[in-house]
PDB file of C-alpha atoms in Angstrom:
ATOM      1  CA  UNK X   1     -46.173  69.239-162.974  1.00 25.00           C
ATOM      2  CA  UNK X   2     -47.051  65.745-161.509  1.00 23.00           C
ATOM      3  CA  UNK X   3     -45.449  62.497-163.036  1.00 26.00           C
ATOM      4  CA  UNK X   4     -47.593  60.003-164.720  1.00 28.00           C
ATOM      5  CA  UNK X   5     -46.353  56.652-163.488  1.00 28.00           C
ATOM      6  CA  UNK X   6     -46.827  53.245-164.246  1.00 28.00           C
ATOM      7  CA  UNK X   7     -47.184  50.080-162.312  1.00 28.00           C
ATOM      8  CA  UNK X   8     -44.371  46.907-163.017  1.00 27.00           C
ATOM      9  CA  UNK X   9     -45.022  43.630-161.916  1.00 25.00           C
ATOM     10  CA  UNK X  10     -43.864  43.872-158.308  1.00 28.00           C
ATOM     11  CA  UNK X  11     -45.924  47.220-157.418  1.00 28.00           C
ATOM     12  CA  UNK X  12     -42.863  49.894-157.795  1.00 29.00           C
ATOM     13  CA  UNK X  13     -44.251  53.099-159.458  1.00 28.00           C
ATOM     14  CA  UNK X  14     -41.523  54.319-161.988  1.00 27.00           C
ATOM     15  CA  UNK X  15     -41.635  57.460-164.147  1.00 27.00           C
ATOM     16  CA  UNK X  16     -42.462  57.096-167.872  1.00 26.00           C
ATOM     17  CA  UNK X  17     -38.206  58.553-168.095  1.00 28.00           C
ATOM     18  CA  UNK X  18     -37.449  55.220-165.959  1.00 30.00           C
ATOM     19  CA  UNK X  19     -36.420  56.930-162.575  1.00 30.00           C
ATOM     20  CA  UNK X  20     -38.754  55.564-159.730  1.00 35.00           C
ATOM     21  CA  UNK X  21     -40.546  58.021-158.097  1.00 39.00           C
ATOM     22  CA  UNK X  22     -38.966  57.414-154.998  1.00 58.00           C
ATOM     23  CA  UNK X  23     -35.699  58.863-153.696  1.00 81.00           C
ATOM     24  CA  UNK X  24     -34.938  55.778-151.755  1.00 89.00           C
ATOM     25  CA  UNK X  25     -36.938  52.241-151.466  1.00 88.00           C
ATOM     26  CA  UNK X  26     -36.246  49.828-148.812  1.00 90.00           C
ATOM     27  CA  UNK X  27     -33.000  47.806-148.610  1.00 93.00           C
ATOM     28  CA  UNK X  28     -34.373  44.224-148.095  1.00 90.00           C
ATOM     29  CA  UNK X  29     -37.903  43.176-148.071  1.00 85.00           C
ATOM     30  CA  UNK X  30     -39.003  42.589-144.091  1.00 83.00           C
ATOM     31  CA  UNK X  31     -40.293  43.359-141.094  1.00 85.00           C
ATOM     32  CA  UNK X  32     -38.870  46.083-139.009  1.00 84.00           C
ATOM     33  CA  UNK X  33     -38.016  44.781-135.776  1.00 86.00           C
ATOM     34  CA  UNK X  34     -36.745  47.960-134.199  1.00 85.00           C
ATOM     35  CA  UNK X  35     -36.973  51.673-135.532  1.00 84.00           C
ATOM     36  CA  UNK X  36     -34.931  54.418-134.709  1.00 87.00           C
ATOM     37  CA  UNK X  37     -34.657  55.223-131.047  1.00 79.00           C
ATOM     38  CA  UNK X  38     -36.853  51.962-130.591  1.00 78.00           C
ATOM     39  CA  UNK X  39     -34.295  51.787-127.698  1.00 78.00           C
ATOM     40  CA  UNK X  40     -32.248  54.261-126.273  1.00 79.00           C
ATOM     41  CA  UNK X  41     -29.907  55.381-128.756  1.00 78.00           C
ATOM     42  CA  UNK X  42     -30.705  52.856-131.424  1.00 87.00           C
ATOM     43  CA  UNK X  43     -29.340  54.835-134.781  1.00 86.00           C
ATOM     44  CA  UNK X  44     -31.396  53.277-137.681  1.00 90.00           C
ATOM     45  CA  UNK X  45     -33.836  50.664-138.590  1.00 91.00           C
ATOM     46  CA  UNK X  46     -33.983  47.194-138.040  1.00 92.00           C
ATOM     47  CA  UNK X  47     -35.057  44.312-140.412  1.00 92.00           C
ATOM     48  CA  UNK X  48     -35.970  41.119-139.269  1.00 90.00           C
ATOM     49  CA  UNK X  49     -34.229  38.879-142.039  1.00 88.00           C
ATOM     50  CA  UNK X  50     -32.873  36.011-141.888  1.00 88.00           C
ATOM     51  CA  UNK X  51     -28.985  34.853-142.559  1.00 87.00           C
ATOM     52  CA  UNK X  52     -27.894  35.089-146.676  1.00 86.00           C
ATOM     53  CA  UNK X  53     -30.538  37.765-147.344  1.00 88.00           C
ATOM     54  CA  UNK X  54     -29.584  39.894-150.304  1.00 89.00           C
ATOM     55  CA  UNK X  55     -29.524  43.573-149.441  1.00 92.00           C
ATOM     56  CA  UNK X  56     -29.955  45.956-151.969  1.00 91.00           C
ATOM     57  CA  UNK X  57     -29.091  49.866-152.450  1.00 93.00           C
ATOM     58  CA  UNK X  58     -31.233  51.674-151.050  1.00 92.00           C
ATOM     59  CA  UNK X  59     -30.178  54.839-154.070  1.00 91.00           C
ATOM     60  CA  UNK X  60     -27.628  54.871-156.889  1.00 90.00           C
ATOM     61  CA  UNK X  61     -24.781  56.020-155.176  1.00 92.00           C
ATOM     62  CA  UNK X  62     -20.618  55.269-154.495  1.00 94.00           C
ATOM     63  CA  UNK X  63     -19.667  52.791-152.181  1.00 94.00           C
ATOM     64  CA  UNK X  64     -17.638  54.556-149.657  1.00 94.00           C
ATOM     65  CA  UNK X  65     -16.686  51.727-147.511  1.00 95.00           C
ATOM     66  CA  UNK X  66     -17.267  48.109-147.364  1.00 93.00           C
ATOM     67  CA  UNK X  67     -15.693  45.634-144.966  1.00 93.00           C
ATOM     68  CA  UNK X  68     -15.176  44.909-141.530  1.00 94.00           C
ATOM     69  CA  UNK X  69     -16.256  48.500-139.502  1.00 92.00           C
ATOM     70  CA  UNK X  70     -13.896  48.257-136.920  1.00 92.00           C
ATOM     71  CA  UNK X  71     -11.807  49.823-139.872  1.00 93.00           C
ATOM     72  CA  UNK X  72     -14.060  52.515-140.115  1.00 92.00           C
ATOM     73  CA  UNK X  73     -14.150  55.103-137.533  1.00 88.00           C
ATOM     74  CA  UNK X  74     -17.971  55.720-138.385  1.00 88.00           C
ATOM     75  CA  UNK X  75     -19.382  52.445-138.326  1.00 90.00           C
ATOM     76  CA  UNK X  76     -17.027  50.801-135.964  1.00 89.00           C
ATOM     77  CA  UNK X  77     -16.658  47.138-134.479  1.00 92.00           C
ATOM     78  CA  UNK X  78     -20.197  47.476-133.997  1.00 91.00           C
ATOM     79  CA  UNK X  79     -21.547  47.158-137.433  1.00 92.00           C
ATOM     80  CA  UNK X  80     -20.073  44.200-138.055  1.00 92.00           C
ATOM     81  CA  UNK X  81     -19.308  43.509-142.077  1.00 94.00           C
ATOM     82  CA  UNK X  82     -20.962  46.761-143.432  1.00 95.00           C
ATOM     83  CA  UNK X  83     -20.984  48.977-146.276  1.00 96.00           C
ATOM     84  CA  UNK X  84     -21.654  53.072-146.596  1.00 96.00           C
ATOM     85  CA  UNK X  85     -22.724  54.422-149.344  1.00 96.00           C
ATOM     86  CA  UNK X  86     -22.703  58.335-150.629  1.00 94.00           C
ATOM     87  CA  UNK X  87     -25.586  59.277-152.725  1.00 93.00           C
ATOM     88  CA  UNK X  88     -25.537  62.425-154.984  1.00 89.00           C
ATOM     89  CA  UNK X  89     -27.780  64.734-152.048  1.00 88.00           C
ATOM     90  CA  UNK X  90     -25.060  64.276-149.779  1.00 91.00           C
ATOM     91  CA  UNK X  91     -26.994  61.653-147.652  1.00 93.00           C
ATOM     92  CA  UNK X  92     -25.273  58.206-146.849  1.00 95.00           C
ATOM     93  CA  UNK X  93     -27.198  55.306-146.686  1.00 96.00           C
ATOM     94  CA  UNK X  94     -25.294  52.258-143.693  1.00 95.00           C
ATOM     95  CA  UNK X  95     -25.813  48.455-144.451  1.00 97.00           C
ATOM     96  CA  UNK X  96     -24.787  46.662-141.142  1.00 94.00           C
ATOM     97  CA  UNK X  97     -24.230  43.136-139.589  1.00 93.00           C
ATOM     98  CA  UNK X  98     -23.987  41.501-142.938  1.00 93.00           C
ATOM     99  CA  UNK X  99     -22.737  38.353-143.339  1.00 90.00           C
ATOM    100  CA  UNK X 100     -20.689  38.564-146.642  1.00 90.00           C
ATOM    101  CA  UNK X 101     -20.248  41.794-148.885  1.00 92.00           C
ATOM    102  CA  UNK X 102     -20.776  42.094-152.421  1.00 88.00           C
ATOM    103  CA  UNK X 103     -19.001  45.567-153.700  1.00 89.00           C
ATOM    104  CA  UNK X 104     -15.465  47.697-152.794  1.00 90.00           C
ATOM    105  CA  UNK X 105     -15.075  51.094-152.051  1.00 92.00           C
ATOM    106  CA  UNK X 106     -15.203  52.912-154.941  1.00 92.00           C
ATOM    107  CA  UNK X 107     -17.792  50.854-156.818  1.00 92.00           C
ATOM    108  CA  UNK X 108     -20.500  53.248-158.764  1.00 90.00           C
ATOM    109  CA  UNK X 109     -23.688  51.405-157.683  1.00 89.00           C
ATOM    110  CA  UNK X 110     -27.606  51.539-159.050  1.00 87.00           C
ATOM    111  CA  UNK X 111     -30.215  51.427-157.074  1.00 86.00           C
ATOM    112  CA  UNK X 112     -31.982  47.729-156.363  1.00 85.00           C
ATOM    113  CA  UNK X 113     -28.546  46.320-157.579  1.00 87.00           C
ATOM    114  CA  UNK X 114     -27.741  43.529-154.612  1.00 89.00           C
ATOM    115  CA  UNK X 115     -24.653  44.965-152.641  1.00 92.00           C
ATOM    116  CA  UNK X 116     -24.302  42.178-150.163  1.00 90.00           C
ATOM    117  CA  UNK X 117     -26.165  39.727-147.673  1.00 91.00           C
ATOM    118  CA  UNK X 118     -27.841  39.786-145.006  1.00 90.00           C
ATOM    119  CA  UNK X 119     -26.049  38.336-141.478  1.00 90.00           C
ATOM    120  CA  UNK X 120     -25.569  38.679-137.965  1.00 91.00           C
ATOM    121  CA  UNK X 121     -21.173  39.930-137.731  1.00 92.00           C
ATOM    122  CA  UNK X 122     -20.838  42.851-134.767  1.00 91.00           C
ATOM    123  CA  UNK X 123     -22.800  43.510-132.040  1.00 89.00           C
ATOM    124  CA  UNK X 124     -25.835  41.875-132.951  1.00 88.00           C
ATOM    125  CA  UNK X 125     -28.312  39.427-130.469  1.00 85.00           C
ATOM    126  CA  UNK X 126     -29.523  37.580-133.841  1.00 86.00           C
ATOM    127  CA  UNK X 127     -29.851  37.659-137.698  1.00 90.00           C
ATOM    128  CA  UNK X 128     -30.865  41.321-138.942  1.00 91.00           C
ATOM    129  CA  UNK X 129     -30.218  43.857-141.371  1.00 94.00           C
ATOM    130  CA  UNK X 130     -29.606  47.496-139.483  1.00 94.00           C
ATOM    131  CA  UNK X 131     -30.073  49.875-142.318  1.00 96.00           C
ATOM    132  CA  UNK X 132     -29.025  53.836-141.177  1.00 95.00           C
ATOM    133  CA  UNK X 133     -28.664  57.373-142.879  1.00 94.00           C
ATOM    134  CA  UNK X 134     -26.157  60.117-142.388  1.00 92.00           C
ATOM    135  CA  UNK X 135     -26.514  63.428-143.720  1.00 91.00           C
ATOM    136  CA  UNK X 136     -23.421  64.794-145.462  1.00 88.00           C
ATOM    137  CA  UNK X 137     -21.868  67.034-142.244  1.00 88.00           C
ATOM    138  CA  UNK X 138     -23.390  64.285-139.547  1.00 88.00           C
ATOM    139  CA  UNK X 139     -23.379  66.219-135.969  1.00 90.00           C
ATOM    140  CA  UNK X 140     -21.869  63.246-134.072  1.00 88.00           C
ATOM    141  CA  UNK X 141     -22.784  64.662-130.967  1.00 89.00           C
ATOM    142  CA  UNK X 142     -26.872  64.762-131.789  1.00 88.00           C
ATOM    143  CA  UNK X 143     -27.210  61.399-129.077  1.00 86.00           C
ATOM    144  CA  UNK X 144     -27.112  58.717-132.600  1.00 89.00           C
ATOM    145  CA  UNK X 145     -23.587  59.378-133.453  1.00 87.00           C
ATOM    146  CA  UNK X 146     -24.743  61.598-136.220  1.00 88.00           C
ATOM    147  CA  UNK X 147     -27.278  58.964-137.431  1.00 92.00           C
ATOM    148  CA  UNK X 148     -30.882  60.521-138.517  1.00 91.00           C
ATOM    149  CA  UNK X 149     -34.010  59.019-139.032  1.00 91.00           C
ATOM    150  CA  UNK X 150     -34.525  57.228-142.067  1.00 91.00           C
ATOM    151  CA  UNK X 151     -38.227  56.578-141.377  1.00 88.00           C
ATOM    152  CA  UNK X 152     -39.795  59.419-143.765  1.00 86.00           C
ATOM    153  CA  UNK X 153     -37.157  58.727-146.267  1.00 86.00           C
ATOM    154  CA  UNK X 154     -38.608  55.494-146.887  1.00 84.00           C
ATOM    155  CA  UNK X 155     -42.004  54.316-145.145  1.00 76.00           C
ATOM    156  CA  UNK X 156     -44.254  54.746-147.662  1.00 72.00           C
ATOM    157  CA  UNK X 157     -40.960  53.399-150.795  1.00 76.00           C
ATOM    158  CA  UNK X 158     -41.440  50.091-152.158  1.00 75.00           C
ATOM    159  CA  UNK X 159     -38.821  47.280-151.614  1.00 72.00           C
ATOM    160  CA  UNK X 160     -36.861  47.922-155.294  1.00 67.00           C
ATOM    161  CA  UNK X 161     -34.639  44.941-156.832  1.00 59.00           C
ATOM    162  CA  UNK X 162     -34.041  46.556-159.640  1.00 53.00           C
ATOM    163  CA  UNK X 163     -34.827  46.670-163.294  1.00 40.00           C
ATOM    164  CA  UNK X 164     -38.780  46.868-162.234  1.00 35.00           C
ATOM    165  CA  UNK X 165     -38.750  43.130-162.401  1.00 34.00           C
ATOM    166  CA  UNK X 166     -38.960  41.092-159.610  1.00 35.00           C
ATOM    167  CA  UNK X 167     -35.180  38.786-159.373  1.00 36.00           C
ATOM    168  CA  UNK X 168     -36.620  36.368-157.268  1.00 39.00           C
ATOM    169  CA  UNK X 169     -38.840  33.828-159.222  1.00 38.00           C
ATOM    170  CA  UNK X 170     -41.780  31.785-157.419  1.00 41.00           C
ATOM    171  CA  UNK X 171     -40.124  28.661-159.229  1.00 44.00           C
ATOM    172  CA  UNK X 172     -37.152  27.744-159.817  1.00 52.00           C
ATOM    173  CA  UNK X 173     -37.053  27.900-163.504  1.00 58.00           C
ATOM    174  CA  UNK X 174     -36.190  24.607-164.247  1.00 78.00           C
ATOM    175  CA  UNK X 175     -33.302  24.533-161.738  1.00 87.00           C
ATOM    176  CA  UNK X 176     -31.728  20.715-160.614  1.00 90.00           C
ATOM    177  CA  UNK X 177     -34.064  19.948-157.614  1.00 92.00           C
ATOM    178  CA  UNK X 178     -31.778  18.293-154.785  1.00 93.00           C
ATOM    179  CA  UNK X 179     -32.711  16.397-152.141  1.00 93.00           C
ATOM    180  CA  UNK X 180     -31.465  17.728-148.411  1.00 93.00           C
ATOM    181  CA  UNK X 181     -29.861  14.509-146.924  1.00 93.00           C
ATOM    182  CA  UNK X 182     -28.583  15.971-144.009  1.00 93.00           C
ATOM    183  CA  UNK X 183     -27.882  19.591-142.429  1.00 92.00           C
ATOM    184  CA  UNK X 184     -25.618  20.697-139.251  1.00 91.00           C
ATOM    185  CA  UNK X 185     -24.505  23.652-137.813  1.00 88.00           C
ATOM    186  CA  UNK X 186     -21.031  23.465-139.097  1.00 86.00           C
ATOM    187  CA  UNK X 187     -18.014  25.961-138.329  1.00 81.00           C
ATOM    188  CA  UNK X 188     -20.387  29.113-137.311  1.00 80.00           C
ATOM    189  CA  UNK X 189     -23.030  28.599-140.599  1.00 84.00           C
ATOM    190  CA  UNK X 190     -25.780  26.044-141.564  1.00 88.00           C
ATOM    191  CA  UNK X 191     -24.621  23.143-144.026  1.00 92.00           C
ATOM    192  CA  UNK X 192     -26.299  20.535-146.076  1.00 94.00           C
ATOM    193  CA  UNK X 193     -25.455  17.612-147.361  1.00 94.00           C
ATOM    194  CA  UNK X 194     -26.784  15.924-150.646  1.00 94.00           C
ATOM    195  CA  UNK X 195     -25.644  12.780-151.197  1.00 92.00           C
ATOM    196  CA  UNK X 196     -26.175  13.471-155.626  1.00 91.00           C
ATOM    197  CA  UNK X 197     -23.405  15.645-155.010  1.00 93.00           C
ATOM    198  CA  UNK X 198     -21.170  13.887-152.273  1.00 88.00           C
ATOM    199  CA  UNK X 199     -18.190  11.887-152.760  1.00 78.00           C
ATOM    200  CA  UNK X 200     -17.678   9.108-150.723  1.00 76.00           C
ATOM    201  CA  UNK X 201     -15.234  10.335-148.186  1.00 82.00           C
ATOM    202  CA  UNK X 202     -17.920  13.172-147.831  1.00 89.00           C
ATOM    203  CA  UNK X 203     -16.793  16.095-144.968  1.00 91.00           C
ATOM    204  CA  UNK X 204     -18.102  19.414-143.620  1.00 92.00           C
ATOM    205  CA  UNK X 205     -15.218  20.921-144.361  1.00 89.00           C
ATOM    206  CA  UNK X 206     -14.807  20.204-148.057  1.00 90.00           C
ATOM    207  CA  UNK X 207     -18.240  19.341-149.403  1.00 92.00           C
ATOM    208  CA  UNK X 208     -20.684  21.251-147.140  1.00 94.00           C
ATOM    209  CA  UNK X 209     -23.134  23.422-149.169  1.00 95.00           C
ATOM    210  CA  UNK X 210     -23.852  26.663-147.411  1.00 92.00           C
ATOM    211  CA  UNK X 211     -27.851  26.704-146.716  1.00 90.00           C
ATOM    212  CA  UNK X 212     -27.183  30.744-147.445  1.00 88.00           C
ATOM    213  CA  UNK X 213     -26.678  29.580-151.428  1.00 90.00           C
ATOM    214  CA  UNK X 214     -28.968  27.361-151.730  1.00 91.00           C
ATOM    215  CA  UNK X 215     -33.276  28.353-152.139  1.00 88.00           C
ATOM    216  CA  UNK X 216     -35.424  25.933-150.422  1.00 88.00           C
ATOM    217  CA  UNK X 217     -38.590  24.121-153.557  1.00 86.00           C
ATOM    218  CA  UNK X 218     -40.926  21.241-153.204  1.00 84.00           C
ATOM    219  CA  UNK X 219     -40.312  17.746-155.387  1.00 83.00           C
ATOM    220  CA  UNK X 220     -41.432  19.798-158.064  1.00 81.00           C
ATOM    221  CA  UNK X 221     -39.062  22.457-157.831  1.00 83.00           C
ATOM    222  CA  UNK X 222     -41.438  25.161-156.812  1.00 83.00           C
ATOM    223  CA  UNK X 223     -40.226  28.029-154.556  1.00 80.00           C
ATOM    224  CA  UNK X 224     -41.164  27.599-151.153  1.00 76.00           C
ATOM    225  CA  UNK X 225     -42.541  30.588-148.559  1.00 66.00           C
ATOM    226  CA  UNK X 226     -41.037  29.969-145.272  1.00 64.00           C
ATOM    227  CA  UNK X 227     -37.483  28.671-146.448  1.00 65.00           C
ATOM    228  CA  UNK X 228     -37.054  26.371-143.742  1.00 72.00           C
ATOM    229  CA  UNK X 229     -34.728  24.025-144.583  1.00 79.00           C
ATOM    230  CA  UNK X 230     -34.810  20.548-142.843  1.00 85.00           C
ATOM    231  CA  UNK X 231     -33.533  17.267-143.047  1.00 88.00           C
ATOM    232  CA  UNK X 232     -35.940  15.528-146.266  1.00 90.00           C
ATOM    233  CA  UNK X 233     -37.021  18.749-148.008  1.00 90.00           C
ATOM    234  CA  UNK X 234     -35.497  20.065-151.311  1.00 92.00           C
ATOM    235  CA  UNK X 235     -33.595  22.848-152.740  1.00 92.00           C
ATOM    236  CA  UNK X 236     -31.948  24.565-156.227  1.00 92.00           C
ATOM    237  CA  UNK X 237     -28.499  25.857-156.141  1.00 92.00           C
ATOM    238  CA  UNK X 238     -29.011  29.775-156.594  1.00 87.00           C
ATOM    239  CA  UNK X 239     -27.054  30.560-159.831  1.00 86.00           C
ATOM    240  CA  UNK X 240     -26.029  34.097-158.187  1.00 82.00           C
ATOM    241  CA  UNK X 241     -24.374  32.204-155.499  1.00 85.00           C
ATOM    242  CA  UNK X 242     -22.518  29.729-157.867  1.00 87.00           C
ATOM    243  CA  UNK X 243     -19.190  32.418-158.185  1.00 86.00           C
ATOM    244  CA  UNK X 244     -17.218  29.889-160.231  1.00 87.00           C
ATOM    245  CA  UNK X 245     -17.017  26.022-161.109  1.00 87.00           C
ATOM    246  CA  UNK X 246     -13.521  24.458-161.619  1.00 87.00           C
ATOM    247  CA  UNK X 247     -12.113  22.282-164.468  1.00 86.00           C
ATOM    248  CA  UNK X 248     -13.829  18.938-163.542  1.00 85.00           C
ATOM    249  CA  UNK X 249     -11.140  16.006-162.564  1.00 85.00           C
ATOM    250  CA  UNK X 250     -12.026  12.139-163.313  1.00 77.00           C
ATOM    251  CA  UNK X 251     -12.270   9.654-160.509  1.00 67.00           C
ATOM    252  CA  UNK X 252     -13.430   6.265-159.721  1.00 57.00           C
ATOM    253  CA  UNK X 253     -15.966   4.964-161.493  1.00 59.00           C
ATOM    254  CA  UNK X 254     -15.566   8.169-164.626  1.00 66.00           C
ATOM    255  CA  UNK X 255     -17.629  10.366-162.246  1.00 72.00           C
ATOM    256  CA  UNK X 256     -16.194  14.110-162.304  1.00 81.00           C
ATOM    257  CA  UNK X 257     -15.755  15.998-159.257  1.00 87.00           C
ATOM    258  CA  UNK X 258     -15.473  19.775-159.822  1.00 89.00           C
ATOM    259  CA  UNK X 259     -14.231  22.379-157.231  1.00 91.00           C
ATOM    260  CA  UNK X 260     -17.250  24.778-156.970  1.00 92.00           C
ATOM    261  CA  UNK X 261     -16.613  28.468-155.729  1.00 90.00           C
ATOM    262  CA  UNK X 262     -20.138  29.687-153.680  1.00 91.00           C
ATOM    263  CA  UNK X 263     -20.679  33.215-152.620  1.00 86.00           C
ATOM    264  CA  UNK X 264     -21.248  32.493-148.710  1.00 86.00           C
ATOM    265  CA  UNK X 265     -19.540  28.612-147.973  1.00 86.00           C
ATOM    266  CA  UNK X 266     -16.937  29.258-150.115  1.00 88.00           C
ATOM    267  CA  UNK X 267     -15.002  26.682-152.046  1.00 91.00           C
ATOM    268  CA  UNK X 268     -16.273  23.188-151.637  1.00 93.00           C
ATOM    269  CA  UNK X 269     -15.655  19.891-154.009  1.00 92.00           C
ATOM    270  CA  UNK X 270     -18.828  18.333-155.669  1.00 93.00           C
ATOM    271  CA  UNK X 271     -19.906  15.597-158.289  1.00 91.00           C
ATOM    272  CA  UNK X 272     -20.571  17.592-160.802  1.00 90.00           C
ATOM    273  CA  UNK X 273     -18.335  18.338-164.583  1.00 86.00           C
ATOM    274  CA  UNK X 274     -19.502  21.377-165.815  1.00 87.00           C
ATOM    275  CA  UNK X 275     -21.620  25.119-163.878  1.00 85.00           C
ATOM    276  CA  UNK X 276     -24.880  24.138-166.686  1.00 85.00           C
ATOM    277  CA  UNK X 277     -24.502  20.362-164.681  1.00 87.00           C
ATOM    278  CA  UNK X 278     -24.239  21.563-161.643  1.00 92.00           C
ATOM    279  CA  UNK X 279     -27.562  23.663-161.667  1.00 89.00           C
ATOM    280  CA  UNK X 280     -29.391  22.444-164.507  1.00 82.00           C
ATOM    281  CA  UNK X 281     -28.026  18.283-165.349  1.00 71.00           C
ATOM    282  CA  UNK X 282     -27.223  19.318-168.954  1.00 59.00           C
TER     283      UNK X 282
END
């Protein structure tokens, strides 16, 4: 008996139960730079995104390993930061060259839910997601190390974040709009500065906002296409990248300077008193 389905707002068919249609949709929304045995040996599929990416599950499944692979014996040094994931046919679904991870082993995970980001850790020559599947008794010795295509598993699948609803706004709904006052290439990740939020004895080090947690708007705080950021445009502080803000402590002049916790540049001190401040000035 065929499924009626319905359209959501970002084009992924879902059953009237609320299962989509498809097995598995795409990890990350991209180009594919290289398929499977687009050069000799090559394992999986490659996505041309850029640093900070959020990848998603590609299936509800358990999160099997996450971490650095050269302490996994199937992914290796190779993959970089990675994650495996075993869904209930058996199949396991690789994540590979991320730059930060977002789940543990063991973690019960939905489908669309964001599992980490997007990088270029292992044996990579640039930014890319590699995205593999293993069947559940992998013959190691088929000339991919026991890889198989994922290509029929998920041309024709949508890219799913979740829900139905698409968790990546064209605006920034009302987010603080900052000003970029500087950026660098600061120990091994891109940086800016905004002077709003910059003490006075401003360094990389300790008050560098990671461009990977940060979504590049116009003045008017609209979400821009390309998300090229440069020295003069603006950005928003993603709120899924704000991980924690700190008690705020008083300085010169009464202004408040808060120890903010991101999920890529880790902990860096700001000008700010309070998270609602910090992303939307209340």
């Amino acid at each position: 008996m065929k499924t009626e389905t319905t359209s959501t707002s970002v084009g992924i068919k879902r059953a009237s139960a609320g299962a989509t249609v498809y097995a598995y949709t795409k990890p990350v929304d991209g180009n594919i730079s290289a398929g499977f045995n687009g050069y000799p040996g090559h394992g999986g599929i490659d996505y041309a995104v850029p640093d900070g990416t959020p990848v998603r599950a590609a299936r509800d499944g358990v999160v099997k390993f996450a971490g650095d692979g050269s302490n996994h014996s199937w992914m290796t040094w190779l993959a970089g930061n990675c994650i495996l994931i075993q869904h209930s046919d058996g199949m396991y679904t690789g994540y590979a060259h991320l730059s930060s991870v977002a789940v543990s082993a063991g973690n019960q995970v939905k489908q669309g839910q964001i599992i980490g980001y997007s990088g270029h850790t292992g044996y990579v020559t640039g930014p890319h997601l590699h995205f593999e599947m293993l069947p559940a008794n992998p013959n190691f010795n088929n000339g991919y190390s026991g890889r198989i295509d994922p290509t029929p598993y998920i041309i024709n699948a949508p890219y799913y974040s979740g829900g139905g609803t698409d968790t990546t706004p064209s605006t920034a709904n009302n987010l603080k709009v900052y000003r970029v006052d500087d950026i660098q290439f600061i120990n091994g990740i891109w940086q800016v500065k905004c002077d709003a939020l910059a003490p006075t004895g401003f360094t990389w080090a300790d008050n560098g906002i990671a461009a990977a947690d940060i979504d590049e708007v116009d003045s008017n705080g609209n979400k821009t296409s390309d998300q090229v950021l440069q020295k003069g445009s603006y950005f928003v502080i993603n709120p899924s990248n704000v991980r924690s803000v700190g008690n705020p402590l008083t300085g010169t002049g009464g202004l408040a300077w808060a120890q903010v916790g991101f999920a890529h540049g880790g902990y860096v001190w700001l000008r700010v008193n309070s998270r609602d401040n910090l992303l939307y000035g209340k």
